[in-house]
mmCIF file of C-alpha atoms and ligand atoms in Angstrom:
data_model
loop_
_atom_site.group_PDB
_atom_site.id
_atom_site.type_symbol
_atom_site.label_atom_id
_atom_site.label_comp_id
_atom_site.label_asym_id
_atom_site.label_seq_id
_atom_site.Cartn_x
_atom_site.Cartn_y
_atom_site.Cartn_z
ATOM 1 C CA LEU A 1 149.586 4.302 12.198
ATOM 2 C CA LYS A 2 147.596 1.623 13.894
ATOM 3 C CA SER A 3 145.187 3.918 15.666
ATOM 4 C CA LYS A 4 144.827 6.084 12.521
ATOM 5 C CA TYR A 5 143.627 3.128 10.475
ATOM 6 C CA LEU A 6 141.555 1.536 13.186
ATOM 7 C CA ASN A 7 139.706 4.837 13.591
ATOM 8 C CA LEU A 8 139.225 5.190 9.835
ATOM 9 C CA ILE A 9 137.855 1.649 9.675
ATOM 10 C CA ALA A 10 135.497 2.243 12.541
ATOM 11 C CA ASP A 11 134.131 5.379 10.810
ATOM 12 C CA ALA A 12 133.728 3.779 7.353
ATOM 13 C CA GLY A 13 130.094 4.087 6.263
ATOM 14 C CA ASP A 14 129.965 1.563 3.451
ATOM 15 C CA GLU A 15 131.890 -1.183 1.715
ATOM 16 C CA SER A 16 133.455 0.987 -0.972
ATOM 17 C CA SER A 17 135.059 3.433 1.483
ATOM 18 C CA LEU A 18 136.251 0.397 3.477
ATOM 19 C CA GLU A 19 137.932 -0.935 0.314
ATOM 20 C CA GLU A 20 139.666 2.422 -0.181
ATOM 21 C CA ILE A 21 141.023 2.266 3.362
ATOM 22 C CA ARG A 22 142.226 -1.295 2.738
ATOM 23 C CA LEU A 23 144.172 -0.191 -0.347
ATOM 24 C CA THR A 24 145.902 2.814 1.313
ATOM 25 C CA ALA A 25 146.677 0.775 4.434
ATOM 26 C CA VAL A 26 147.540 -2.788 3.484
ATOM 27 C CA GLY A 27 147.345 -2.777 -0.319
ATOM 28 C CA LYS A 28 150.392 -3.613 -2.467
ATOM 29 C CA LYS A 29 151.342 0.068 -2.601
ATOM 30 C CA GLY A 30 149.786 0.900 0.741
ATOM 31 C CA GLU A 31 151.430 2.509 3.732
ATOM 32 C CA VAL A 32 152.276 -0.759 5.501
ATOM 33 C CA ALA A 33 153.890 -2.132 2.321
ATOM 34 C CA LEU A 34 156.024 1.019 2.062
ATOM 35 C CA LYS A 35 157.160 0.528 5.644
ATOM 36 C CA MET A 36 157.966 -3.125 4.838
ATOM 37 C CA ARG A 37 160.197 -1.972 2.004
ATOM 38 C CA GLU A 38 162.199 0.163 4.449
ATOM 39 C CA LEU A 39 163.094 -2.987 6.416
ATOM 40 C CA GLY A 40 165.877 -3.605 3.852
ATOM 41 C CA LYS A 41 167.705 -0.487 4.922
ATOM 42 C CA MET A 42 167.653 -1.440 8.596
ATOM 43 C CA THR A 43 170.278 -3.205 10.651
ATOM 44 C CA PRO A 44 169.466 -6.848 11.412
ATOM 45 C CA GLU A 45 168.734 -5.939 15.037
ATOM 46 C CA GLU A 46 166.336 -3.193 14.075
ATOM 47 C CA ARG A 47 164.722 -5.469 11.482
ATOM 48 C CA GLN A 48 164.106 -8.162 14.074
ATOM 49 C CA VAL A 49 161.957 -5.775 16.057
ATOM 50 C CA ALA A 50 160.325 -3.829 13.221
ATOM 51 C CA GLY A 51 159.489 -6.850 10.999
ATOM 52 C CA PRO A 52 157.190 -8.733 13.370
ATOM 53 C CA ALA A 53 155.703 -5.436 14.534
ATOM 54 C CA LEU A 54 154.722 -4.535 10.951
ATOM 55 C CA ASN A 55 153.327 -8.014 10.313
ATOM 56 C CA ALA A 56 151.293 -7.795 13.478
ATOM 57 C CA LEU A 57 150.042 -4.347 12.458
ATOM 58 C CA LYS A 58 149.047 -5.697 9.042
ATOM 59 C CA ASP A 59 147.191 -8.608 10.636
ATOM 60 C CA GLU A 60 145.427 -6.329 13.036
ATOM 61 C CA ILE A 61 144.277 -3.963 10.293
ATOM 62 C CA ASN A 62 143.114 -6.914 8.157
ATOM 63 C CA ALA A 63 141.175 -8.302 11.080
ATOM 64 C CA ALA A 64 139.542 -4.939 11.742
ATOM 65 C CA LEU A 65 138.673 -4.619 8.045
ATOM 66 C CA ALA A 66 137.077 -8.064 8.002
ATOM 67 C CA ALA A 67 135.073 -7.402 11.153
ATOM 68 C CA LYS A 68 133.839 -4.055 9.841
ATOM 69 C CA LYS A 69 132.957 -5.581 6.495
ATOM 70 C CA ALA A 70 130.854 -8.220 8.176
ATOM 71 C CA ALA A 71 129.115 -5.596 10.304
ATOM 72 C CA LEU A 72 128.368 -3.460 7.245
ATOM 73 C CA GLY A 73 126.963 -6.521 5.434
ATOM 74 C CA ASP A 74 124.658 -7.291 8.322
ATOM 75 C CA ALA A 75 123.487 -3.681 8.389
ATOM 76 C CA ALA A 76 122.786 -3.746 4.633
ATOM 77 C CA LEU A 77 120.812 -6.978 4.999
ATOM 78 C CA ASP A 78 118.838 -5.557 7.922
ATOM 79 C CA GLU A 79 118.047 -2.502 5.829
ATOM 80 C CA ARG A 80 116.802 -4.638 2.906
ATOM 81 C CA LEU A 81 114.698 -6.767 5.221
ATOM 82 C CA ARG A 82 113.125 -3.613 6.577
ATOM 83 C CA ALA A 83 112.514 -2.086 3.152
ATOM 84 C CA GLU A 84 111.281 -5.209 1.394
ATOM 85 C CA TRP A 85 109.010 -6.390 4.143
ATOM 86 C CA LEU A 86 105.849 -8.042 3.009
ATOM 87 C CA ASP A 87 102.952 -9.583 4.801
ATOM 88 C CA VAL A 88 102.433 -13.051 3.415
ATOM 89 C CA THR A 89 99.365 -13.469 5.616
ATOM 90 C CA LEU A 90 97.405 -10.802 3.682
ATOM 91 C CA PRO A 91 94.457 -12.317 1.814
ATOM 92 C CA ALA A 92 95.177 -12.813 -1.903
ATOM 93 C CA ARG A 93 93.722 -10.394 -4.445
ATOM 94 C CA GLY A 94 90.769 -12.076 -6.161
ATOM 95 C CA VAL A 95 91.250 -13.439 -9.667
ATOM 96 C CA ARG A 96 88.149 -12.800 -11.753
ATOM 97 C CA GLN A 97 87.222 -15.412 -14.288
ATOM 98 C CA GLY A 98 85.885 -14.530 -17.710
ATOM 99 C CA THR A 99 82.269 -15.389 -18.427
ATOM 100 C CA ILE A 100 80.166 -16.238 -21.453
ATOM 101 C CA HIS A 101 78.646 -13.131 -23.078
ATOM 102 C CA PRO A 102 74.943 -12.708 -22.217
ATOM 103 C CA ILE A 103 73.927 -12.974 -25.873
ATOM 104 C CA SER A 104 75.859 -16.229 -26.174
ATOM 105 C CA GLN A 105 74.233 -17.452 -22.956
ATOM 106 C CA VAL A 106 70.768 -16.618 -24.265
ATOM 107 C CA THR A 107 71.573 -18.194 -27.646
ATOM 108 C CA GLU A 108 72.544 -21.362 -25.801
ATOM 109 C CA GLU A 109 69.309 -21.305 -23.775
ATOM 110 C CA VAL A 110 67.228 -20.838 -26.933
ATOM 111 C CA THR A 111 69.115 -23.602 -28.717
ATOM 112 C CA ALA A 112 68.746 -26.001 -25.789
ATOM 113 C CA ILE A 113 64.977 -25.480 -25.573
ATOM 114 C CA LEU A 114 64.383 -25.896 -29.301
ATOM 115 C CA ALA A 115 66.815 -28.811 -29.565
ATOM 116 C CA GLU A 116 64.672 -30.640 -27.057
ATOM 117 C CA MET A 117 61.742 -30.157 -29.442
ATOM 118 C CA GLY A 118 63.704 -31.801 -32.246
ATOM 119 C CA PHE A 119 65.287 -28.816 -33.989
ATOM 120 C CA SER A 120 68.934 -29.095 -34.971
ATOM 121 C CA VAL A 121 71.261 -26.155 -35.528
ATOM 122 C CA ALA A 122 72.128 -24.957 -39.041
ATOM 123 C CA GLU A 123 74.540 -22.218 -39.988
ATOM 124 C CA GLY A 124 75.160 -19.949 -42.920
ATOM 125 C CA PRO A 125 77.617 -17.214 -43.852
ATOM 126 C CA GLN A 126 77.283 -13.685 -42.466
ATOM 127 C CA ILE A 127 78.405 -12.302 -45.813
ATOM 128 C CA ASP A 128 76.033 -13.743 -48.374
ATOM 129 C CA THR A 129 75.014 -13.099 -51.948
ATOM 130 C CA ASP A 130 71.956 -10.983 -52.410
ATOM 131 C CA TRP A 131 70.400 -13.970 -54.125
ATOM 132 C CA TYR A 132 70.323 -15.903 -50.838
ATOM 133 C CA ASN A 133 69.494 -12.859 -48.726
ATOM 134 C CA PHE A 134 66.762 -11.505 -51.028
ATOM 135 C CA ASP A 135 65.906 -13.097 -54.401
ATOM 136 C CA ALA A 136 65.538 -16.694 -53.201
ATOM 137 C CA LEU A 137 63.324 -15.374 -50.403
ATOM 138 C CA ASN A 138 60.977 -13.843 -52.941
ATOM 139 C CA ILE A 139 62.390 -10.355 -52.539
ATOM 140 C CA PRO A 140 63.285 -9.338 -56.100
ATOM 141 C CA GLY A 141 65.565 -6.416 -56.968
ATOM 142 C CA HIS A 142 62.964 -3.672 -56.971
ATOM 143 C CA HIS A 143 61.183 -4.861 -53.827
ATOM 144 C CA PRO A 144 60.699 -2.183 -51.149
ATOM 145 C CA ALA A 145 61.775 -4.675 -48.453
ATOM 146 C CA ARG A 146 65.356 -4.254 -49.648
ATOM 147 C CA ALA A 147 65.292 -0.540 -48.915
ATOM 148 C CA GLU A 148 63.490 -1.072 -45.603
ATOM 149 C CA MET A 149 66.188 -3.419 -44.352
ATOM 150 C CA ASP A 150 68.990 -0.800 -44.461
ATOM 151 C CA THR A 151 71.268 -3.320 -46.089
ATOM 152 C CA PHE A 152 75.046 -3.108 -45.924
ATOM 153 C CA TYR A 153 76.296 -3.811 -49.438
ATOM 154 C CA MET A 154 79.824 -5.081 -50.028
ATOM 155 C CA HIS A 155 81.736 -2.817 -52.372
ATOM 156 C CA ARG A 156 82.884 -4.401 -55.609
ATOM 157 C CA ALA A 157 85.779 -2.990 -57.596
ATOM 158 C CA GLU A 158 84.982 -1.947 -61.146
ATOM 159 C CA GLY A 159 85.149 -4.928 -63.466
ATOM 160 C CA ASP A 160 84.665 -7.416 -60.613
ATOM 161 C CA GLU A 161 82.049 -9.736 -62.063
ATOM 162 C CA ARG A 162 81.257 -11.775 -58.967
ATOM 163 C CA PRO A 163 77.647 -11.624 -57.784
ATOM 164 C CA PRO A 164 76.852 -8.811 -55.364
ATOM 165 C CA HIS A 165 77.293 -9.628 -51.678
ATOM 166 C CA VAL A 166 75.625 -8.154 -48.624
ATOM 167 C CA LEU A 167 75.967 -8.521 -44.872
ATOM 168 C CA ARG A 168 72.944 -10.723 -44.279
ATOM 169 C CA THR A 169 70.049 -8.661 -42.970
ATOM 170 C CA HIS A 170 68.327 -11.671 -41.399
ATOM 171 C CA THR A 171 68.915 -15.382 -40.782
ATOM 172 C CA SER A 172 66.295 -16.386 -43.396
ATOM 173 C CA PRO A 173 68.934 -17.105 -46.113
ATOM 174 C CA VAL A 174 69.965 -20.099 -43.987
ATOM 175 C CA GLN A 175 66.524 -21.611 -44.796
ATOM 176 C CA ILE A 176 67.469 -21.630 -48.482
ATOM 177 C CA ARG A 177 70.983 -22.945 -47.976
ATOM 178 C CA HIS A 178 69.763 -25.737 -45.749
ATOM 179 C CA MET A 179 66.915 -26.924 -48.004
ATOM 180 C CA GLU A 180 69.151 -26.673 -51.057
ATOM 181 C CA LYS A 181 71.662 -28.990 -49.447
ATOM 182 C CA TYR A 182 69.512 -31.408 -47.442
ATOM 183 C CA GLY A 183 66.037 -31.108 -48.982
ATOM 184 C CA ALA A 184 62.846 -31.946 -47.085
ATOM 185 C CA PRO A 185 61.728 -32.904 -44.511
ATOM 186 C CA CYS A 186 63.679 -30.724 -42.106
ATOM 187 C CA ARG A 187 63.459 -29.147 -38.702
ATOM 188 C CA ILE A 188 66.189 -26.616 -38.003
ATOM 189 C CA ILE A 189 67.027 -23.440 -36.167
ATOM 190 C CA ALA A 190 69.693 -21.007 -37.353
ATOM 191 C CA PRO A 191 71.001 -18.634 -34.698
ATOM 192 C CA GLY A 192 73.517 -15.980 -35.664
ATOM 193 C CA ARG A 193 74.583 -12.444 -36.354
ATOM 194 C CA VAL A 194 72.717 -10.200 -38.754
ATOM 195 C CA TYR A 195 73.375 -6.639 -39.881
ATOM 196 C CA ARG A 196 71.345 -3.526 -40.635
ATOM 197 C CA ALA A 197 72.426 0.106 -40.813
ATOM 198 C CA ASP A 198 70.473 1.263 -37.787
ATOM 199 C CA TYR A 199 71.488 2.605 -34.379
ATOM 200 C CA ASP A 200 69.430 3.705 -31.383
ATOM 201 C CA GLN A 201 68.342 2.410 -27.981
ATOM 202 C CA THR A 202 66.765 -0.711 -29.471
ATOM 203 C CA HIS A 203 68.869 -1.133 -32.647
ATOM 204 C CA THR A 204 72.522 -1.888 -33.205
ATOM 205 C CA PRO A 205 74.041 -2.345 -36.675
ATOM 206 C CA MET A 206 74.935 -5.914 -35.701
ATOM 207 C CA PHE A 207 72.393 -7.956 -33.793
ATOM 208 C CA HIS A 208 71.262 -11.558 -33.446
ATOM 209 C CA GLN A 209 68.370 -13.592 -34.738
ATOM 210 C CA VAL A 210 67.314 -17.175 -34.529
ATOM 211 C CA GLU A 211 65.514 -18.611 -37.520
ATOM 212 C CA GLY A 212 63.206 -21.601 -37.224
ATOM 213 C CA LEU A 213 62.192 -23.827 -40.118
ATOM 214 C CA ALA A 214 60.040 -26.971 -40.119
ATOM 215 C CA ILE A 215 59.156 -28.609 -43.434
ATOM 216 C CA ASP A 216 57.166 -31.800 -43.778
ATOM 217 C CA LYS A 217 54.061 -33.208 -45.473
ATOM 218 C CA ASP A 218 51.426 -31.768 -43.196
ATOM 219 C CA ILE A 219 52.857 -28.993 -41.067
ATOM 220 C CA SER A 220 50.428 -26.200 -40.237
ATOM 221 C CA MET A 221 50.348 -22.919 -38.364
ATOM 222 C CA ALA A 222 48.867 -24.787 -35.421
ATOM 223 C CA ASN A 223 52.220 -26.596 -35.095
ATOM 224 C CA LEU A 224 53.971 -23.220 -35.220
ATOM 225 C CA LYS A 225 51.780 -21.817 -32.458
ATOM 226 C CA TRP A 226 52.404 -24.846 -30.268
ATOM 227 C CA VAL A 227 56.171 -24.724 -30.778
ATOM 228 C CA LEU A 228 56.290 -20.997 -29.979
ATOM 229 C CA GLU A 229 54.137 -21.257 -26.858
ATOM 230 C CA GLU A 230 56.197 -24.176 -25.571
ATOM 231 C CA PHE A 231 59.349 -22.232 -26.359
ATOM 232 C CA PHE A 232 58.318 -18.994 -24.632
ATOM 233 C CA SER A 233 57.019 -20.813 -21.565
ATOM 234 C CA ALA A 234 60.377 -22.549 -21.190
ATOM 235 C CA PHE A 235 62.429 -19.463 -22.019
ATOM 236 C CA PHE A 236 60.624 -17.040 -19.693
ATOM 237 C CA GLU A 237 60.038 -19.780 -17.120
ATOM 238 C CA VAL A 238 56.278 -19.165 -16.908
ATOM 239 C CA ASP A 239 53.891 -22.036 -17.573
ATOM 240 C CA GLY A 240 51.278 -21.660 -20.306
ATOM 241 C CA ILE A 241 52.329 -18.364 -21.906
ATOM 242 C CA LYS A 242 49.820 -17.369 -24.592
ATOM 243 C CA THR A 243 50.723 -15.952 -27.987
ATOM 244 C CA ARG A 244 48.712 -13.728 -30.289
ATOM 245 C CA PHE A 245 49.109 -14.021 -34.056
ATOM 246 C CA ARG A 246 48.550 -10.815 -36.005
ATOM 247 C CA ALA A 247 48.180 -10.998 -39.795
ATOM 248 C CA SER A 248 51.208 -9.447 -41.401
ATOM 249 C CA HIS A 249 53.248 -9.593 -44.558
ATOM 250 C CA PHE A 250 56.641 -11.050 -45.377
ATOM 251 C CA PRO A 251 57.577 -11.799 -49.002
ATOM 252 C CA PHE A 252 58.845 -15.256 -47.995
ATOM 253 C CA THR A 253 55.808 -16.497 -46.047
ATOM 254 C CA GLU A 254 52.126 -16.857 -46.918
ATOM 255 C CA PRO A 255 50.188 -16.414 -44.770
ATOM 256 C CA SER A 256 52.414 -14.325 -42.509
ATOM 257 C CA ALA A 257 51.965 -13.445 -38.873
ATOM 258 C CA GLU A 258 53.627 -11.253 -36.343
ATOM 259 C CA VAL A 259 53.570 -12.938 -32.980
ATOM 260 C CA ASP A 260 53.016 -11.231 -29.638
ATOM 261 C CA ILE A 261 53.439 -12.755 -26.194
ATOM 262 C CA GLN A 262 51.298 -12.114 -23.191
ATOM 263 C CA CYS A 263 52.563 -9.494 -20.749
ATOM 264 C CA SER A 264 51.492 -6.914 -18.184
ATOM 265 C CA TRP A 265 52.817 -3.762 -16.562
ATOM 266 C CA GLU A 266 52.781 -3.731 -12.795
ATOM 267 C CA ASP A 267 54.115 -0.628 -11.003
ATOM 268 C CA GLY A 268 56.173 0.206 -14.060
ATOM 269 C CA GLN A 269 57.554 -3.338 -14.116
ATOM 270 C CA LEU A 270 57.159 -5.501 -17.188
ATOM 271 C CA LYS A 271 55.856 -8.984 -16.415
ATOM 272 C CA ILE A 272 56.087 -11.521 -19.211
ATOM 273 C CA GLY A 273 53.609 -14.386 -19.471
ATOM 274 C CA GLN A 274 50.690 -12.944 -17.552
ATOM 275 C CA GLY A 275 48.047 -10.249 -17.919
ATOM 276 C CA ASP A 276 46.280 -8.931 -20.981
ATOM 277 C CA GLY A 277 48.989 -6.837 -22.610
ATOM 278 C CA TRP A 278 50.832 -7.954 -25.725
ATOM 279 C CA LEU A 279 54.426 -7.598 -26.772
ATOM 280 C CA GLU A 280 55.668 -8.232 -30.281
ATOM 281 C CA VAL A 281 58.507 -10.752 -30.368
ATOM 282 C CA LEU A 282 58.828 -12.287 -33.829
ATOM 283 C CA GLY A 283 57.798 -12.672 -37.441
ATOM 284 C CA SER A 284 56.587 -15.941 -38.883
ATOM 285 C CA GLY A 285 54.390 -17.707 -41.379
ATOM 286 C CA MET A 286 54.014 -20.630 -43.769
ATOM 287 C CA VAL A 287 56.982 -20.816 -46.114
ATOM 288 C CA HIS A 288 56.016 -19.318 -49.482
ATOM 289 C CA PRO A 289 55.839 -21.875 -52.340
ATOM 290 C CA LYS A 290 58.229 -19.706 -54.356
ATOM 291 C CA VAL A 291 60.793 -19.987 -51.556
ATOM 292 C CA LEU A 292 60.493 -23.781 -51.487
ATOM 293 C CA THR A 293 60.927 -23.847 -55.261
ATOM 294 C CA ALA A 294 63.978 -21.553 -55.131
ATOM 295 C CA ALA A 295 65.530 -23.949 -52.612
ATOM 296 C CA GLY A 296 64.758 -27.010 -54.768
ATOM 297 C CA VAL A 297 61.904 -28.354 -52.629
ATOM 298 C CA ASP A 298 58.637 -29.252 -54.371
ATOM 299 C CA PRO A 299 55.764 -27.186 -52.890
ATOM 300 C CA ALA A 300 53.235 -29.699 -54.226
ATOM 301 C CA GLU A 301 54.676 -32.247 -51.833
ATOM 302 C CA TRP A 302 56.078 -30.220 -48.916
ATOM 303 C CA GLN A 303 55.016 -27.354 -46.736
ATOM 304 C CA GLY A 304 56.036 -25.868 -43.431
ATOM 305 C CA PHE A 305 56.474 -22.901 -41.170
ATOM 306 C CA ALA A 306 59.313 -20.476 -40.556
ATOM 307 C CA PHE A 307 59.916 -17.907 -37.879
ATOM 308 C CA GLY A 308 62.572 -15.310 -37.155
ATOM 309 C CA MET A 309 63.129 -13.911 -33.691
ATOM 310 C CA GLY A 310 65.492 -11.274 -32.288
ATOM 311 C CA ILE A 311 67.751 -12.908 -29.701
ATOM 312 C CA ASP A 312 68.908 -9.574 -28.287
ATOM 313 C CA ARG A 313 65.283 -8.498 -27.937
ATOM 314 C CA ILE A 314 64.155 -11.532 -25.942
ATOM 315 C CA ALA A 315 67.339 -11.245 -23.861
ATOM 316 C CA MET A 316 66.422 -7.622 -23.030
ATOM 317 C CA LEU A 317 62.912 -8.728 -22.054
ATOM 318 C CA LYS A 318 64.081 -11.641 -19.930
ATOM 319 C CA TYR A 319 66.703 -9.658 -18.034
ATOM 320 C CA GLY A 320 64.986 -6.244 -17.973
ATOM 321 C CA ILE A 321 67.662 -4.458 -19.964
ATOM 322 C CA PRO A 322 66.537 -1.075 -21.290
ATOM 323 C CA ASP A 323 69.314 -0.305 -23.775
ATOM 324 C CA LEU A 324 70.376 -2.846 -26.381
ATOM 325 C CA ARG A 325 73.666 -1.052 -27.071
ATOM 326 C CA ALA A 326 74.990 -1.946 -23.602
ATOM 327 C CA PHE A 327 75.274 -5.578 -24.714
ATOM 328 C CA PHE A 328 78.154 -4.589 -26.964
ATOM 329 C CA ASP A 329 79.975 -2.047 -24.774
ATOM 330 C CA SER A 330 81.994 -4.656 -22.827
ATOM 331 C CA ASP A 331 81.492 -2.605 -19.656
ATOM 332 C CA LEU A 332 82.346 -4.934 -16.781
ATOM 333 C CA ARG A 333 80.292 -2.924 -14.272
ATOM 334 C CA TRP A 334 77.243 -3.349 -16.512
ATOM 335 C CA LEU A 335 77.910 -7.043 -17.015
ATOM 336 C CA ARG A 336 78.273 -7.555 -13.248
ATOM 337 C CA HIS A 337 75.169 -5.494 -12.503
ATOM 338 C CA TYR A 338 73.060 -7.876 -14.583
ATOM 339 C CA GLY A 339 74.858 -10.906 -13.177
ATOM 340 C CA PHE A 340 76.591 -11.725 -16.463
ATOM 341 C CA ALA A 341 80.114 -11.484 -14.999
ATOM 342 C CA SER A 342 81.694 -12.278 -11.649
HETATM 343 N N1 LIG B 401 63.345 -12.573 -41.638
HETATM 344 C C1 LIG B 401 62.310 -11.828 -40.973
HETATM 345 C C2 LIG B 401 62.930 -10.562 -40.381
HETATM 346 O O1 LIG B 401 64.111 -10.489 -40.228
HETATM 347 C C3 LIG B 401 61.658 -12.622 -39.884
HETATM 348 C C4 LIG B 401 60.926 -13.804 -40.397
HETATM 349 C C5 LIG B 401 61.552 -15.030 -40.515
HETATM 350 C C6 LIG B 401 59.583 -13.701 -40.755
HETATM 351 C C7 LIG B 401 60.851 -16.132 -40.973
HETATM 352 C C8 LIG B 401 58.905 -14.780 -41.230
HETATM 353 C C9 LIG B 401 59.523 -15.988 -41.326
HETATM 354 O O2 LIG B 401 62.230 -9.622 -40.051
#
């Protein structure tokens, strides 16, 4: 009996088969217990020999079980240590930090430069009435400029009497809202999102403009030219950038000018701020008297300039980005390529 169980114990491969052996050998109904029960039928002399022998057998089996159990435990631990090995000296995987979107970065640059020249930031809603977006800016209902702007109109349910709303097509409505609220004089910029139904390499249905507005007693286009040349020199980091004003037409300015900045092409590379080429960057002019009146400012007393510039466009020029749409793809490889993400 002893050698049978000691052999079984030695061969046991895991803890559950060891437990089975324990039950059949020294469990309550195990083989040793059965033998113990037979002691009752023995003569006292026989019992004196058999009793201690059985107890010794039981102890020996228990001891063998315990030793084997410990050995199996060690083996299991060794196996886990082997399987779950890890090298804590490996260098850690890098954690990449989020970064400010390039358009937001450029908006901040633009704001910082113009703030230094005394312009403060004004804001208006992206969904505006067509009065603010058009009428107050001297673009009445039939005006072709409305069609040209590819306006997104907000749908109104039948019977809804509220005034029509649009996604603002430019930041110019902020001029009206600001003058209405704070009057003249004023010197503000209004950066923000604008919307037009247009999509190709240089147009996305949502893009960004920054509006400029300076109203005072004797502001002229000379002030506008100075502000813009200072601004572009700081923004493109080239001293003394020249601008060219081309006569143009906007319903909300008179006179109106489209403004180009100096540039050149060298070996297929665009260089801003030097050479004798010109690149259109913004629309501007002297605020139309009708616009001042619509905003509650007396044109007999006040006058000033306004300009509107595409933020995405000057960002593309500054960073040499050929396709505007990439700004809004959230492609990390693209962002990293242009140094906008780590
Ligand atoms: N709002 C014009 C546009 O979006 C730009 C502009 C602003 C022109 C202010 C003149 C004065 O095209």
